[in-house]
Tab-separated table of N, CA and C in Angstrom:
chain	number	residue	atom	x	y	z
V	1	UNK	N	93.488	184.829	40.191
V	1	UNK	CA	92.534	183.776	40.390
V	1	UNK	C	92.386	183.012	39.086
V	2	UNK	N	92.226	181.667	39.114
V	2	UNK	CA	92.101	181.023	37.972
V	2	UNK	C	90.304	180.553	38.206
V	3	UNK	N	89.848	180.766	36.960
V	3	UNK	CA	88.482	180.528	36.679
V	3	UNK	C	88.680	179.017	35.981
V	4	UNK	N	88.872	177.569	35.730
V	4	UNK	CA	88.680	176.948	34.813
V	4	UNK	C	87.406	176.707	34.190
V	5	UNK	N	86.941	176.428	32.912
V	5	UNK	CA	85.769	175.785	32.693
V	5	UNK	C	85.174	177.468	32.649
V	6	UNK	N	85.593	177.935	32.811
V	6	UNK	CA	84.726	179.388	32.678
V	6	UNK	C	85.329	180.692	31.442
V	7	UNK	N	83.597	181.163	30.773
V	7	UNK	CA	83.795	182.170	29.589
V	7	UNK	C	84.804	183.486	29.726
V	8	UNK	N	85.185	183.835	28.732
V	8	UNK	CA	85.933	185.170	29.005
V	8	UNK	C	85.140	186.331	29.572
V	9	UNK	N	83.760	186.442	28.765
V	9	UNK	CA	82.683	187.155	29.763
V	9	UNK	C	82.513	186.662	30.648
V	10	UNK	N	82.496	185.553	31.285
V	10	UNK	CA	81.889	184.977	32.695
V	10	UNK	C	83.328	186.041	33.358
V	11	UNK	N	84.204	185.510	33.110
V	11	UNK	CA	85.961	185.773	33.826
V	11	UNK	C	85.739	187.348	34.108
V	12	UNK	N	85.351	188.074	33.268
V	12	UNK	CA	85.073	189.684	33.198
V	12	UNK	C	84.354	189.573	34.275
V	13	UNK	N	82.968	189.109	33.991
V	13	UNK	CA	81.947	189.443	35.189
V	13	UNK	C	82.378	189.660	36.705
V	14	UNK	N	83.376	188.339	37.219
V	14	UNK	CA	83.874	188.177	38.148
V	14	UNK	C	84.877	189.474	38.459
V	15	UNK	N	85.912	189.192	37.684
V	15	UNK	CA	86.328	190.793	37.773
V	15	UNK	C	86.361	192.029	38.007
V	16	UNK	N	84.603	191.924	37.359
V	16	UNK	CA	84.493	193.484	37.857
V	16	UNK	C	83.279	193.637	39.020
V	17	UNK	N	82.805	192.046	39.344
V	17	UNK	CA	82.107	192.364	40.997
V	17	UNK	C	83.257	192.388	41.652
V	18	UNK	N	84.111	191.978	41.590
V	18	UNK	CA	85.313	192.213	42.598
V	18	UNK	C	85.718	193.549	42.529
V	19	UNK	N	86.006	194.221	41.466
V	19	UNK	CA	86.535	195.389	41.352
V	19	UNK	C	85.108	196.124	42.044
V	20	UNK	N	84.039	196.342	41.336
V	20	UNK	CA	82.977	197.008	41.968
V	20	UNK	C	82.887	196.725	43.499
V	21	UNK	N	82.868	195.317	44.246
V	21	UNK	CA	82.874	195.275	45.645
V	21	UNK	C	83.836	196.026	46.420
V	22	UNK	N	84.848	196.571	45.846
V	22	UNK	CA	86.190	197.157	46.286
V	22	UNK	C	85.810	198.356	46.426
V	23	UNK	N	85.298	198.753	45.405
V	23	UNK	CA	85.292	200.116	45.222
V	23	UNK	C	83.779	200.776	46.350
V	24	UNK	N	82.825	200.047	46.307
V	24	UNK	CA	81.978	200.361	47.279
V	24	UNK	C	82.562	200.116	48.641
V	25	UNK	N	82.979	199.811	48.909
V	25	UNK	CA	83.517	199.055	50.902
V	25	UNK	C	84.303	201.330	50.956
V	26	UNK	N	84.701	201.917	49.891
V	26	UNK	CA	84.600	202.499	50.228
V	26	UNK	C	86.459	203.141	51.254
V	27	UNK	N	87.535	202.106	51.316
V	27	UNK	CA	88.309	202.168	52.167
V	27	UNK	C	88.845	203.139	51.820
V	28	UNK	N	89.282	203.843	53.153
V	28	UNK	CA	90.189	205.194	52.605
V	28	UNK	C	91.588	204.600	52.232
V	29	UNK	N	92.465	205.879	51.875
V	29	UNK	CA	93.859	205.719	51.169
V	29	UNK	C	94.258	207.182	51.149
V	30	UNK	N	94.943	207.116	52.381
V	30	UNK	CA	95.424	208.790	52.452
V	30	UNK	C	96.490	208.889	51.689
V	31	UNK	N	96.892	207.801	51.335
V	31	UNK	CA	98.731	208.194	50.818
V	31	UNK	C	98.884	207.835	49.703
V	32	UNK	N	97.917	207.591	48.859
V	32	UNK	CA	97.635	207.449	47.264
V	32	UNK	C	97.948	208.847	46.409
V	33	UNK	N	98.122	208.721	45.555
V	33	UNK	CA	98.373	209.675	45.035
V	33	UNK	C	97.554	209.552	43.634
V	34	UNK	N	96.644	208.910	43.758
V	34	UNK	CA	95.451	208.766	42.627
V	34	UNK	C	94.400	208.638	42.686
V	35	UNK	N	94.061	208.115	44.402
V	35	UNK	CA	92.596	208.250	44.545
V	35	UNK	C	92.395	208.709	46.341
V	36	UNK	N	91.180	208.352	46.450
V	36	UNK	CA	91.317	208.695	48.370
V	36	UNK	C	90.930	207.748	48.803
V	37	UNK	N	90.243	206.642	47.805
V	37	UNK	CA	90.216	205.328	48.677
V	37	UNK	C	90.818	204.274	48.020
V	38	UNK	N	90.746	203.240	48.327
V	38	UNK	CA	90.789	202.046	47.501
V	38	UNK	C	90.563	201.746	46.234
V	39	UNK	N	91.296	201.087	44.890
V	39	UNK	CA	90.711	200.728	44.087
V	39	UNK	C	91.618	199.980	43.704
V	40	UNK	N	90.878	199.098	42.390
V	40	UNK	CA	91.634	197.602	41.805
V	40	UNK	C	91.341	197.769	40.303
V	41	UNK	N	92.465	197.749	40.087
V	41	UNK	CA	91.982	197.311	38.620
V	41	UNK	C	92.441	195.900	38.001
V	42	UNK	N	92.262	195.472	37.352
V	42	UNK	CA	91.984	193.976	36.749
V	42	UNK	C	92.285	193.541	35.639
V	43	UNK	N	93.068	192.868	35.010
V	43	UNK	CA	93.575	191.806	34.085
V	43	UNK	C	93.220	190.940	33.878
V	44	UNK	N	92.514	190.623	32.660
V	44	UNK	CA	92.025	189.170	33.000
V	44	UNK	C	91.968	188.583	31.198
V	45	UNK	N	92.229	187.506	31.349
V	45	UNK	CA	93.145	186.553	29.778
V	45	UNK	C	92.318	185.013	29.999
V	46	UNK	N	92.077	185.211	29.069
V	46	UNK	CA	91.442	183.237	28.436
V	46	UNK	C	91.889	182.779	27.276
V	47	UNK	N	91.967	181.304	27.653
V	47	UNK	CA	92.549	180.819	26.447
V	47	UNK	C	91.843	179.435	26.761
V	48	UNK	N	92.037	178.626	25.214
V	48	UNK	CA	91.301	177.105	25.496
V	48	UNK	C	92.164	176.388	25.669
V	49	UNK	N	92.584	175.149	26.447
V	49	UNK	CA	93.760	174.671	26.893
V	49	UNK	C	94.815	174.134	25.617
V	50	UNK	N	94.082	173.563	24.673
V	50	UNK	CA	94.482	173.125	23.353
V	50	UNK	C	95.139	174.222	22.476
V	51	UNK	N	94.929	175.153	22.621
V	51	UNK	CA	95.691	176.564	21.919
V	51	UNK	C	96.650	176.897	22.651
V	52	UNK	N	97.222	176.448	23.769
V	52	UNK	CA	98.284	176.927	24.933
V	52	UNK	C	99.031	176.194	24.729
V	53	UNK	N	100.448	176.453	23.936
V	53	UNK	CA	101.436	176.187	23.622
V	53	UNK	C	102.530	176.392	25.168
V	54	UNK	N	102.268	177.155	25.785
V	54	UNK	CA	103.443	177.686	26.830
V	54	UNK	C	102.332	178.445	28.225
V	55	UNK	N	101.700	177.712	29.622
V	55	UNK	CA	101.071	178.155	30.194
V	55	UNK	C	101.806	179.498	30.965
V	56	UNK	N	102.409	180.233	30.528
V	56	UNK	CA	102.940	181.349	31.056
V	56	UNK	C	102.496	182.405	30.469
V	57	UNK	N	102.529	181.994	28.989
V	57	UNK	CA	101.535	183.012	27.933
V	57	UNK	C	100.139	183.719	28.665
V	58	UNK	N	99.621	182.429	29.209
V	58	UNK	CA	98.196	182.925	29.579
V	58	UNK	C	98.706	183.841	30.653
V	59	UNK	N	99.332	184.322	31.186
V	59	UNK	CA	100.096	184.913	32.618
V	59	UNK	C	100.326	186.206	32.020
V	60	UNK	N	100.983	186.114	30.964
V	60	UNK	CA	101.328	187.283	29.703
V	60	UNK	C	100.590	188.160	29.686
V	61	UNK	N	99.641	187.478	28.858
V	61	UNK	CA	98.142	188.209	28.602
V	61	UNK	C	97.269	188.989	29.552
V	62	UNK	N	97.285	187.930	30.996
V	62	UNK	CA	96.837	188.936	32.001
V	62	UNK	C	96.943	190.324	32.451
V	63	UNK	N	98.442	189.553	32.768
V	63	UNK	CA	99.375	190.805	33.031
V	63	UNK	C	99.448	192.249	32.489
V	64	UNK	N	99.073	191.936	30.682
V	64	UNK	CA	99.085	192.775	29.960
V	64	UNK	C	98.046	193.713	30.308
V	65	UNK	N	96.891	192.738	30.442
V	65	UNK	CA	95.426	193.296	30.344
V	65	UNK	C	95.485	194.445	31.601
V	66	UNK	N	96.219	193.595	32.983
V	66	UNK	CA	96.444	194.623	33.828
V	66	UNK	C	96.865	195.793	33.655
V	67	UNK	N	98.205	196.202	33.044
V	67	UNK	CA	98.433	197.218	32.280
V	67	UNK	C	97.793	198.130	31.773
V	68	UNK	N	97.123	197.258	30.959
V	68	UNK	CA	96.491	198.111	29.993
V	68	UNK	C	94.828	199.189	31.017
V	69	UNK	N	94.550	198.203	31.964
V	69	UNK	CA	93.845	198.525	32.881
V	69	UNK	C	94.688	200.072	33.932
V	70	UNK	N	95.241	199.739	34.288
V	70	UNK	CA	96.229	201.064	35.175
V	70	UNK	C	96.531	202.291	33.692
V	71	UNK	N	96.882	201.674	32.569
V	71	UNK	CA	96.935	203.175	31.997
V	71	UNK	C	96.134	203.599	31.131
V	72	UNK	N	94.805	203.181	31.429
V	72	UNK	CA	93.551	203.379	30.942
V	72	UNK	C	92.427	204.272	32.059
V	73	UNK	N	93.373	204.349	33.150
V	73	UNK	CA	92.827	205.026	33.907
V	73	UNK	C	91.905	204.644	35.699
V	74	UNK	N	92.630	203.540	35.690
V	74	UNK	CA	92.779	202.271	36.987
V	74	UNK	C	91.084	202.102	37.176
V	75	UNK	N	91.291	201.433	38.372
V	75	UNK	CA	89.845	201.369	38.761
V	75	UNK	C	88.796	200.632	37.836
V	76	UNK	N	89.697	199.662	36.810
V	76	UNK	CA	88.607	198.684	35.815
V	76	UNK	C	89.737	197.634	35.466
V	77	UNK	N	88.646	196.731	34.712
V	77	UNK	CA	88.701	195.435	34.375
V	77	UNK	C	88.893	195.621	32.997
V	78	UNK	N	90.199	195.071	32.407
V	78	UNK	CA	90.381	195.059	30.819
V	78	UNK	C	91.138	193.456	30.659
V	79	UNK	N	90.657	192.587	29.305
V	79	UNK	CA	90.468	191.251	29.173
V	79	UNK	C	91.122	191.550	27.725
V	80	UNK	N	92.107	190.058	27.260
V	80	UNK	CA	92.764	189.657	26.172
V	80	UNK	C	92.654	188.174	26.435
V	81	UNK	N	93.696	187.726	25.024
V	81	UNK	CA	93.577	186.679	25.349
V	81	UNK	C	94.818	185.418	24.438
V	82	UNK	N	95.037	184.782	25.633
V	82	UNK	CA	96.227	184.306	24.756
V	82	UNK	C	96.324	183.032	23.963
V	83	UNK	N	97.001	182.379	23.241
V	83	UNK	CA	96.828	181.194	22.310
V	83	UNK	C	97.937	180.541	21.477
V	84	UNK	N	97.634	179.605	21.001
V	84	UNK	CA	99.057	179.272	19.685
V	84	UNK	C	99.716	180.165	19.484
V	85	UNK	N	100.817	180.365	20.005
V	85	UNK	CA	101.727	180.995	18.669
V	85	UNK	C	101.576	182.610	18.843
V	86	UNK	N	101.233	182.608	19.867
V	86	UNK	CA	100.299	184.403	20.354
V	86	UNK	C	101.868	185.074	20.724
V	87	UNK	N	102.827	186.216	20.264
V	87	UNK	CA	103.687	186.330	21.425
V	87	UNK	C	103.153	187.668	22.029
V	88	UNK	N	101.638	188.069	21.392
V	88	UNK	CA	101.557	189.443	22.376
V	88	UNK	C	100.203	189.157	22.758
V	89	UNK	N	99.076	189.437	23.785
V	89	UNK	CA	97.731	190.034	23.932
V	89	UNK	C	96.975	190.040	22.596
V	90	UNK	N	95.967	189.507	22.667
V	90	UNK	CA	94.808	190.005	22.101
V	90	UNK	C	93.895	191.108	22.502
V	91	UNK	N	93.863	192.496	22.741
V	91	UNK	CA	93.459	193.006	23.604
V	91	UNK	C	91.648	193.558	23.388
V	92	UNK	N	90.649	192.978	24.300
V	92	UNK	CA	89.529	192.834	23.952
V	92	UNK	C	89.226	194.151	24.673
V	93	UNK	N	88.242	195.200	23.781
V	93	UNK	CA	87.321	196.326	25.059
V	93	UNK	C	86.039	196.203	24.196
């Protein structure tokens, strides 16, 4: 989802009512092999448009954050952030 015009905390917030709405609904998942129901975890990257040298970067960063979210122990929201000249994550907790 793209947030424009919106804070990296705002972007989090969203994130993790989504992740939290997920996780309450409660859905089962018999064939998981990590949890018994449902869960999401979340990536999420800001940048100011003027620091974005390459809009794929910001994609980067997400992505990363996702990552970093699944081997942190799933089921959450972890935020970076990308910019000029960035070639890795900023990784914010």
């Amino acid at each position: 989802m793209l947030f424009p015009d919106t804070s990296l905390d705002a972007a989090i917030e969203h994130g993790e009512s989504l992740r939290s709405a997920i996780q309450e609904r409660a859905l089962p998942h018999a064939t998981s092999p990590t949890a018994s129901s449902v869960t999401v975890s979340i990536g999420v990257a800001s940048c100011h448009p003027s620091a974005l040298d390459d809009p794929k970067a910001l994609m980067q960063a997400a992505d990363q954050a996702l990552y970093r979210a699944k081997e942190s122990g799933r089921n959450r929201v972890k935020a970076g952030t990308a910019g000029r000249h960035e070639s890795t994550m900023t990784p914010l907790d």
